[in-house]
Short mmCIF file of C-alpha atoms and ligand atoms in Angstrom, two decimals:
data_model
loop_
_atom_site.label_atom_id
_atom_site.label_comp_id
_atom_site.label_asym_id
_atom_site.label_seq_id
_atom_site.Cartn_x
_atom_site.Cartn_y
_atom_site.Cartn_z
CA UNK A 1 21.33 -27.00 16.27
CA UNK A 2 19.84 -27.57 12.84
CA UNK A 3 17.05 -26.02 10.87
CA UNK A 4 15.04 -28.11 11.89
CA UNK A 5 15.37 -27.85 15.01
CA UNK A 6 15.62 -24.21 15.30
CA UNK A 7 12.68 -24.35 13.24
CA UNK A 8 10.16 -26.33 15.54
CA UNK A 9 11.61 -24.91 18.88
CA UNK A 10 10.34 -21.56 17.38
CA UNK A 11 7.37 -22.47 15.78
CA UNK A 12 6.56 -23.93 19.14
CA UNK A 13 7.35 -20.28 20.87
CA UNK A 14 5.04 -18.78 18.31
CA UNK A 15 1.85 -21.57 19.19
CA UNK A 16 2.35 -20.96 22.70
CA UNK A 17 2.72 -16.73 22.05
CA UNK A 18 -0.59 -16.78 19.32
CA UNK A 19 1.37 -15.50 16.82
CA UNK A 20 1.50 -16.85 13.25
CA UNK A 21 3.72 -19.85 12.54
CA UNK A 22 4.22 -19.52 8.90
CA UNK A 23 6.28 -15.93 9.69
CA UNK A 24 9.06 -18.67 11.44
CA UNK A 25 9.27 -19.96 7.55
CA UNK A 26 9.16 -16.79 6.39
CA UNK A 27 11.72 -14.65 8.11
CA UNK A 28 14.15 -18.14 8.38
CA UNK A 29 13.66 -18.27 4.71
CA UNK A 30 14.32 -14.28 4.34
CA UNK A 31 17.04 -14.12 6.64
CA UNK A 32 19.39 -17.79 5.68
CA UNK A 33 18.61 -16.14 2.04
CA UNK A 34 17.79 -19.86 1.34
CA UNK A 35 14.44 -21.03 -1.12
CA UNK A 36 11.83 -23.55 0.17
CA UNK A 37 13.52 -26.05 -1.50
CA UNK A 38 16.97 -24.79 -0.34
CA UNK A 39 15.97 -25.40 3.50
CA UNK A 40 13.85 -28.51 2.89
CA UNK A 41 17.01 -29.98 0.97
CA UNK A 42 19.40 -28.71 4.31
CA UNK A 43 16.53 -28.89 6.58
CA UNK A 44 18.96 -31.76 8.77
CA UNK A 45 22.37 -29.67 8.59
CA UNK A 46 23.66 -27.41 10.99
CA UNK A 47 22.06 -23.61 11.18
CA UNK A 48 24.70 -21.37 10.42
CA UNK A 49 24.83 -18.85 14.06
CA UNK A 50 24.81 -15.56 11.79
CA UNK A 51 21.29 -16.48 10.35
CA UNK A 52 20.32 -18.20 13.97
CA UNK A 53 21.13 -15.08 15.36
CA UNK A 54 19.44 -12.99 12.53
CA UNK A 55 16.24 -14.39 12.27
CA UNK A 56 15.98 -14.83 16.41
CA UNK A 57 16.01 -10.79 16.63
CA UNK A 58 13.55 -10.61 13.67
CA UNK A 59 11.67 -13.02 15.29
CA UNK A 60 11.60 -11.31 19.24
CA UNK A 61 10.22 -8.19 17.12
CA UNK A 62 7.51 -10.28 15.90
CA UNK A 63 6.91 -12.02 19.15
CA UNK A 64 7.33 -9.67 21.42
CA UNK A 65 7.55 -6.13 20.29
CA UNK A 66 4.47 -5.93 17.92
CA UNK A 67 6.10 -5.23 15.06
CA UNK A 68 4.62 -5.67 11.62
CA UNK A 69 5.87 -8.80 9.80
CA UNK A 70 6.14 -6.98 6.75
CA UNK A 71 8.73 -4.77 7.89
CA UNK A 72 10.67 -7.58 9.41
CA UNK A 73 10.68 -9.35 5.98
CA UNK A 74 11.30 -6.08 4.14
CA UNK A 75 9.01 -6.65 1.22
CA UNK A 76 5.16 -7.57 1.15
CA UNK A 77 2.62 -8.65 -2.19
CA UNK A 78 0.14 -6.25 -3.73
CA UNK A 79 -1.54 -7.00 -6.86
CA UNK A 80 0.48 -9.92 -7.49
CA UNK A 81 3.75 -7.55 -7.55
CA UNK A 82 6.15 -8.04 -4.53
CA UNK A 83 7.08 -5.26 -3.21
CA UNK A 84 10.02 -3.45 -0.56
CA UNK A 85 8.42 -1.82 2.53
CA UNK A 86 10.54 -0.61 5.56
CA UNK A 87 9.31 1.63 8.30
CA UNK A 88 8.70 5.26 7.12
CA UNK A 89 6.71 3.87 4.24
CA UNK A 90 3.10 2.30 4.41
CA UNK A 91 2.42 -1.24 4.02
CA UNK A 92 0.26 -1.67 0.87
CA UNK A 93 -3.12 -3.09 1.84
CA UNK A 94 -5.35 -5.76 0.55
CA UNK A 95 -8.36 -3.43 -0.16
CA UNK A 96 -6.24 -0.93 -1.64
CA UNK A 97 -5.94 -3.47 -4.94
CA UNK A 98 -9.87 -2.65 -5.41
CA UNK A 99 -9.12 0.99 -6.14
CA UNK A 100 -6.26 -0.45 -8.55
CA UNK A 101 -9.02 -2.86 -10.08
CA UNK A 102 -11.46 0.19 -10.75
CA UNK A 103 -8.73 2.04 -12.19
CA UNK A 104 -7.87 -0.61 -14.72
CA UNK A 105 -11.51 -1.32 -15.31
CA UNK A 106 -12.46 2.74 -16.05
CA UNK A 107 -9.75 2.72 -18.71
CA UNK A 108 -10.69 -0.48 -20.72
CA UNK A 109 -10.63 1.31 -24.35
CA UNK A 110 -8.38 4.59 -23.49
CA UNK A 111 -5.14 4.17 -25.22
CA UNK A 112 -2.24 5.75 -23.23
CA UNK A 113 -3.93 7.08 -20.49
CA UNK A 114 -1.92 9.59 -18.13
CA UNK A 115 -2.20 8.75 -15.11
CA UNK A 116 -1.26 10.32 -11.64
CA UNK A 117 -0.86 8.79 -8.42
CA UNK A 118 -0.67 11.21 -5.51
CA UNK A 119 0.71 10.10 -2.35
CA UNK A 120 2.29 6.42 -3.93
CA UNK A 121 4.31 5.62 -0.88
CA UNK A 122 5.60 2.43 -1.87
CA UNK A 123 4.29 3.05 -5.50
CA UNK A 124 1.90 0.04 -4.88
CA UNK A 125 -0.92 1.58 -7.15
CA UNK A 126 1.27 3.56 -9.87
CA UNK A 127 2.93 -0.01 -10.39
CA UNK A 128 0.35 -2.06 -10.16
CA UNK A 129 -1.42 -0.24 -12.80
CA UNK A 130 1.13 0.37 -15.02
CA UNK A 131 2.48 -3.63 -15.19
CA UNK A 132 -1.28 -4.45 -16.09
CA UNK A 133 -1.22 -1.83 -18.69
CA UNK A 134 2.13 -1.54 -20.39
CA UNK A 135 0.98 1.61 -22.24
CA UNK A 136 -0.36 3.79 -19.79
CA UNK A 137 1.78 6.55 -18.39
CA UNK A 138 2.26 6.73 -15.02
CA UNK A 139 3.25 9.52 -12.38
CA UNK A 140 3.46 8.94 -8.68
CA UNK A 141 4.67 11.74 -6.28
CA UNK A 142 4.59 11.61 -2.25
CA UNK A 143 6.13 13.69 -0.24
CA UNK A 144 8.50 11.62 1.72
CA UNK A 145 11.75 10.77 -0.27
CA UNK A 146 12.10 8.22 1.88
CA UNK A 147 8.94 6.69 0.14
CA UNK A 148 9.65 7.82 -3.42
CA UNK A 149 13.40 5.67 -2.73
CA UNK A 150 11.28 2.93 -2.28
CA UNK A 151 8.71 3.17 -5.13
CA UNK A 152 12.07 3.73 -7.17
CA UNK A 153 13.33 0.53 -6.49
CA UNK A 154 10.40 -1.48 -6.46
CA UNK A 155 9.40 -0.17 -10.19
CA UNK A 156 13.67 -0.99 -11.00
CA UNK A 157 13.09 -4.26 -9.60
CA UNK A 158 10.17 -4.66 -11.55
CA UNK A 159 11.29 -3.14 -14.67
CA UNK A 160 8.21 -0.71 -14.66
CA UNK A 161 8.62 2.93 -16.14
CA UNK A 162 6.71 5.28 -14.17
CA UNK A 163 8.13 8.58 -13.52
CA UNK A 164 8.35 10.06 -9.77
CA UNK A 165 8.32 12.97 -8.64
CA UNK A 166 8.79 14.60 -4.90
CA UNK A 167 5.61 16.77 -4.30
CA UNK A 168 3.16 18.29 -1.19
CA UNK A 169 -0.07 17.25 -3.35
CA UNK A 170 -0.19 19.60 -6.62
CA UNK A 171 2.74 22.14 -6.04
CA UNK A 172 5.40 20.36 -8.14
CA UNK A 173 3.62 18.66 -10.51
CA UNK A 174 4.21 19.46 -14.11
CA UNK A 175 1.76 17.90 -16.22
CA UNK A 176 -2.03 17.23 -16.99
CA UNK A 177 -3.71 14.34 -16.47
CA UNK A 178 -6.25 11.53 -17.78
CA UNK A 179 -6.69 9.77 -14.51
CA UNK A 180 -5.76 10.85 -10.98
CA UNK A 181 -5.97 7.99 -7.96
CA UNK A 182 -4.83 8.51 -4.84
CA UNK A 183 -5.35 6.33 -1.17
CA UNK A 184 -4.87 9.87 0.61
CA UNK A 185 -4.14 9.66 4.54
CA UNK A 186 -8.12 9.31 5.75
CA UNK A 187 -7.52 8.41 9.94
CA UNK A 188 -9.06 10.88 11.83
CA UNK A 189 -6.76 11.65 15.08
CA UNK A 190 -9.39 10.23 17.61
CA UNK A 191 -9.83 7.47 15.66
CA UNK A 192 -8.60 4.38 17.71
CA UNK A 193 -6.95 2.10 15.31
CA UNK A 194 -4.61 -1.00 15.57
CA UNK A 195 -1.68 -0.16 17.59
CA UNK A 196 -0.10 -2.82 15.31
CA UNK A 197 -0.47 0.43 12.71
CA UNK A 198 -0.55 3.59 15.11
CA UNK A 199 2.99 2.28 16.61
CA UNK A 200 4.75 1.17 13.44
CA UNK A 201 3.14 3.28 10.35
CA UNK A 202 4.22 6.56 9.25
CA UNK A 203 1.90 9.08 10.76
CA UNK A 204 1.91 11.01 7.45
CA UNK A 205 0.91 8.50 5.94
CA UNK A 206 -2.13 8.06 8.16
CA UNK A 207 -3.58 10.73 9.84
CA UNK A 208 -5.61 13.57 8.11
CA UNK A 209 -7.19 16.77 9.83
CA UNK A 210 -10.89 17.93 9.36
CA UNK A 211 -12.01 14.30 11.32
CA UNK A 212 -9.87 12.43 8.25
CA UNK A 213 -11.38 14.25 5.29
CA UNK A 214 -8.59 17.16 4.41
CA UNK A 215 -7.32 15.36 1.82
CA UNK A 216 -10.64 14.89 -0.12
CA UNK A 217 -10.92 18.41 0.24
CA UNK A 218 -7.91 20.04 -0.73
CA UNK A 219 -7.61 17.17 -3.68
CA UNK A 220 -10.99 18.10 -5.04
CA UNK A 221 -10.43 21.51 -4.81
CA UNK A 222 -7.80 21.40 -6.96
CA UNK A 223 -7.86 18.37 -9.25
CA UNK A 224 -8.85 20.34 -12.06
CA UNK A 225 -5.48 21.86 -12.01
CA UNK A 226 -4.06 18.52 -13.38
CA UNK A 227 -6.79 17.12 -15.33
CA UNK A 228 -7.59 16.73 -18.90
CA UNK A 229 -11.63 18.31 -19.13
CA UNK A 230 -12.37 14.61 -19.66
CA UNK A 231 -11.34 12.91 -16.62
CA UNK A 232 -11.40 10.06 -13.97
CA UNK A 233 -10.87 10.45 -10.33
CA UNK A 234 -10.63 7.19 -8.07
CA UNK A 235 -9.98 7.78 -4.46
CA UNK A 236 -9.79 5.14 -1.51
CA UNK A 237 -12.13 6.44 1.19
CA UNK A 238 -12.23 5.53 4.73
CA UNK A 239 -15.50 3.68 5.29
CA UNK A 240 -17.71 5.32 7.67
CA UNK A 241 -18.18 8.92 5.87
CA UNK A 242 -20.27 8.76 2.74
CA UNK A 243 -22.06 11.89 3.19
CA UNK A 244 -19.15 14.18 4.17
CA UNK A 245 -17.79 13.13 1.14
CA UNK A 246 -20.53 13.33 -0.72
CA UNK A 247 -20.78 16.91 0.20
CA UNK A 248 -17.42 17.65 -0.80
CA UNK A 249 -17.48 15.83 -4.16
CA UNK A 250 -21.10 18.21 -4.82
CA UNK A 251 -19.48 21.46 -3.86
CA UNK A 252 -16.27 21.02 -5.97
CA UNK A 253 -17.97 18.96 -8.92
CA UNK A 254 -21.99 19.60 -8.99
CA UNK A 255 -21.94 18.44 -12.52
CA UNK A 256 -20.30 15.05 -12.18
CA UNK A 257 -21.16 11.67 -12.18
CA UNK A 258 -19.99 9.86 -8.78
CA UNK A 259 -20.18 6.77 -6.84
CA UNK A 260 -19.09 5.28 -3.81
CA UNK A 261 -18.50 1.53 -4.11
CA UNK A 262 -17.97 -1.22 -1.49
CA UNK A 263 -15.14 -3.70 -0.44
CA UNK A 264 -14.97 -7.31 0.02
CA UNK A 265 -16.44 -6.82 3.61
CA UNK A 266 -19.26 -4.22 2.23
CA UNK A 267 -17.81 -1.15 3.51
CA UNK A 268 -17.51 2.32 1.55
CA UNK A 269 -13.87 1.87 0.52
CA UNK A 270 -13.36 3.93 -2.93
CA UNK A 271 -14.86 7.07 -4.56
CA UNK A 272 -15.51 7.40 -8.50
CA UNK A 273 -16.13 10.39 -9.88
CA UNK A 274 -16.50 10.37 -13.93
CA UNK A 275 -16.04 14.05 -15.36
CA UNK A 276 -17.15 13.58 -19.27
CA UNK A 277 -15.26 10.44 -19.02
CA UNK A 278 -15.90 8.48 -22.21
CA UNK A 279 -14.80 4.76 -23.12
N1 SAM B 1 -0.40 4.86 -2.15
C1 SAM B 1 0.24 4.08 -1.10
C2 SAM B 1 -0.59 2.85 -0.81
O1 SAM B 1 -1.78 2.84 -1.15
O2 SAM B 1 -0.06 1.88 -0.23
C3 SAM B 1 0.45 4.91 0.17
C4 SAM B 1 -0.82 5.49 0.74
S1 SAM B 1 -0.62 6.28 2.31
C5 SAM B 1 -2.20 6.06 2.99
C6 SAM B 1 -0.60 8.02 1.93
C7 SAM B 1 0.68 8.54 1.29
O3 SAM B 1 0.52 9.96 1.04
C8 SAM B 1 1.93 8.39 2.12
O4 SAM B 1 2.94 7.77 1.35
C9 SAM B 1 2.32 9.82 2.49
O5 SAM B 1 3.72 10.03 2.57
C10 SAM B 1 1.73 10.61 1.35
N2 SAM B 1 1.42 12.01 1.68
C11 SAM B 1 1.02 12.53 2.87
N3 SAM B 1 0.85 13.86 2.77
C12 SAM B 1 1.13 14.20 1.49
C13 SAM B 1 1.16 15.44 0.77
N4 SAM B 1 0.83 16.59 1.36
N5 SAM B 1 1.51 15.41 -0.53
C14 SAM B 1 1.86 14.24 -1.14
N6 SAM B 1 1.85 13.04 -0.51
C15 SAM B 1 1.51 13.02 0.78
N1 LIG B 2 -6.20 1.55 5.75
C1 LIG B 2 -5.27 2.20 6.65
C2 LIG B 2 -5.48 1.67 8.05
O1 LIG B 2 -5.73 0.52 8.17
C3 LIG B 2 -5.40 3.69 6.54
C4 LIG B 2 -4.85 4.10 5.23
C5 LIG B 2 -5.12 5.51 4.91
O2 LIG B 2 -5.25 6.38 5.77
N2 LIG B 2 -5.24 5.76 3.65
O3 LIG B 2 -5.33 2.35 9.04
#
C-alpha cells in the first residue's frame, strides 16, 4: 500500500465517520516523522507497516474513541508558539490567547515586569508572554509536576527563560510580583460540558468548587501576598458569572479599578483588575 493510498482509504473513513480529514495529514505526517513536502515527494512509494500501523491506532482513537486530536499529535499552537500537550495536562485554548493579549497590552511601557502565572499547565501563557516580551520575568507554578515537565520542555524547546516552580496556589512561592495571570479551573461540577473535555482533560485542571468560583476567591484573597502595591491582575473567567465575580473582586479590592471584557464570540471571558497600576 502506498501513502497515497493509505491516505485516501482513510480520509474516506473519516468523510463517512464526520470527523475531520486534515487530522489523516496530520497524524500521517506526525507519526512517518515525514514534512509536507517529504510525503508529497514519496506520496507514490510504499508506506512503511511501522508508521501504517502507528498512525492507524492514532487514528481509531480519533475515530472512534473520542479522543482529542491534540493529544494524539502530542503538541498543539497557542499564540503562534507550538506547544507539547499529553493527557494529564490541559490543551491550551484559543480564547485563552486574549488574556495573553491583555497582559501584553497592560504592560506596554513597564520595563521588566515580574510576572506570575499560577496554574501554567502547559506554560501556554508564561511563554507566550515572555517570547513577546524578552525582558519580562516570568514565573509559572501548577501543581501537577506532570504539567510543570511539560511547560519545562516547551520553554527548552523554545529557548524561553521562565522559572517554574511546583506550588498549591501561593504556599511555595517566593517572590513579589508586578503582574499575576492565571486561567484558574472555573467548571462548576454540574456543569455539562463536552465529553470530548470531561473524558480526556485533567479534572484538576477543570473543575472548581463554590459553582466554579473557588479559585477567584481564594486568589483574591490572597494576591496581595505576592504583589508589588502597584499591580495588575488578569484572570480568564468562565462566561456566565459576572456578578459573583464582581462581588468577590468588591469584597477583596473595594478600591480598585476592574473590568470584565468579552471574547471573540461576546462572552465574559477575562477579568482586569488595575491596583495603582501606572503606564
Ligand atoms: N494555564 C494553562 C492554560 O491556560 O492552558 C492551564 C490552565 S488549567 C484551566 C488550570 C491549571 O491550574 C491546571 O494546570 C491545574 O493543574 C492547575 N491547578 C489546579 N489547582 C491548582 C492549585 N491548587 N495550585 C496551583 N495550580 C493548580
Ligand atoms: N475553557 C475550558 C473548557 O472548555 C475550561 C478551562 C478552565 O476551567 N479554566 O471547559
Amino acid at each position: 500500500m502506498t501513502y497515497e493510498e493509505f491516505y485516501m482509504e482513510q480520509a474516506r473513513l473519516a468523510e463517512k465517520l464526520k470527523k475531520e480529514k486534515q487530522v489523516v495529514k496530520l497524524l500521517l505526517l506526525e507519526k512517518s516523522g515525514m514534512t509536507a513536502t517529504e510525503l508529497y515527494i514519496n506520496y507514490r512509494k510504499k508506506i512503511p507497516v511501522e508508521v501504517r500501523k502507528k498512525t492507524l491506532a492514532a487514528l481509531d482513537e480519533y475515530f472512534h474513541h473520542n479522543k482529542p486530536v491534540q493529544y494524539l499529535l502530542g503538541y498543539t499552537y497557542f499564540y503562534g508558539l507550538k506547544l507539547l500537550v499529553r493527557p494529564g495536562v490541559l490543551i491550551p485554548r484559543p480564547e485563552t490567547e486574549l488574556l495573553v493579549e491583555k497582559v501584553l497590552e497592560n504592560i506596554v511601557g513597564r520595563k521588566t515586569p515580574r510576572i506570575l502565572d499560577l496554574g501554567t499547565g502547559s506554560g501556554a501563557i508564561a511563554l507566550a508572554i515572555k517570547k513577546n516580551r524578552g525582558d519580562a520575568l516570568l514565573t509559572a507554578t501548577d501543581i501537577s509536576a506532570l504539567a510543570l515537565g511539560v511547560a519545562r520542555k516547551n520553554a527548552a524547546m523554545h529557548g524561553l527563560d521562565v522559572e517554574f516552580i511546583e506550588s498549591n496556589l501561593f504556599a511555595s512561592i517566593p517572590g513579589k510580583y508586578d503582574v499575576l495571570v492565571s486561567n484558574p479551573p472555573y467548571v462548576s461540577r454540574d456543569e455539562n460540558i463536552d465529553p470530548l473535555v470531561s473524558e480526556n482533560e485533567p479534572e484538576e485542571a477543570l473543575y472548581a468548587g463554590e459553582g466554579g468560583l473557588s479559585f477567584y476567591r481564594e486568589i483574591l484573597s490572597r494576591a496581595r501576598e505576592v504583589l508589588f502595591d502597584s499591580n495588575l491582575i488578569a484572570l480568564e473567567i468562565p462566561e456566565n458569572k459576572d456578578e459573583e465575580l464582581s462581588a468577590i473582586v468588591k469584597n477583596y479590592f473595594p478600591e480598585s479599578e476592574f473590568a470584565i471584557l468579552k471574547d471573540l464570540n461576546n462572552l465574559s471571558r477575562i477579568l482586569i483588575i488595575r491596583n495603582d497600576w501606572r503606564i
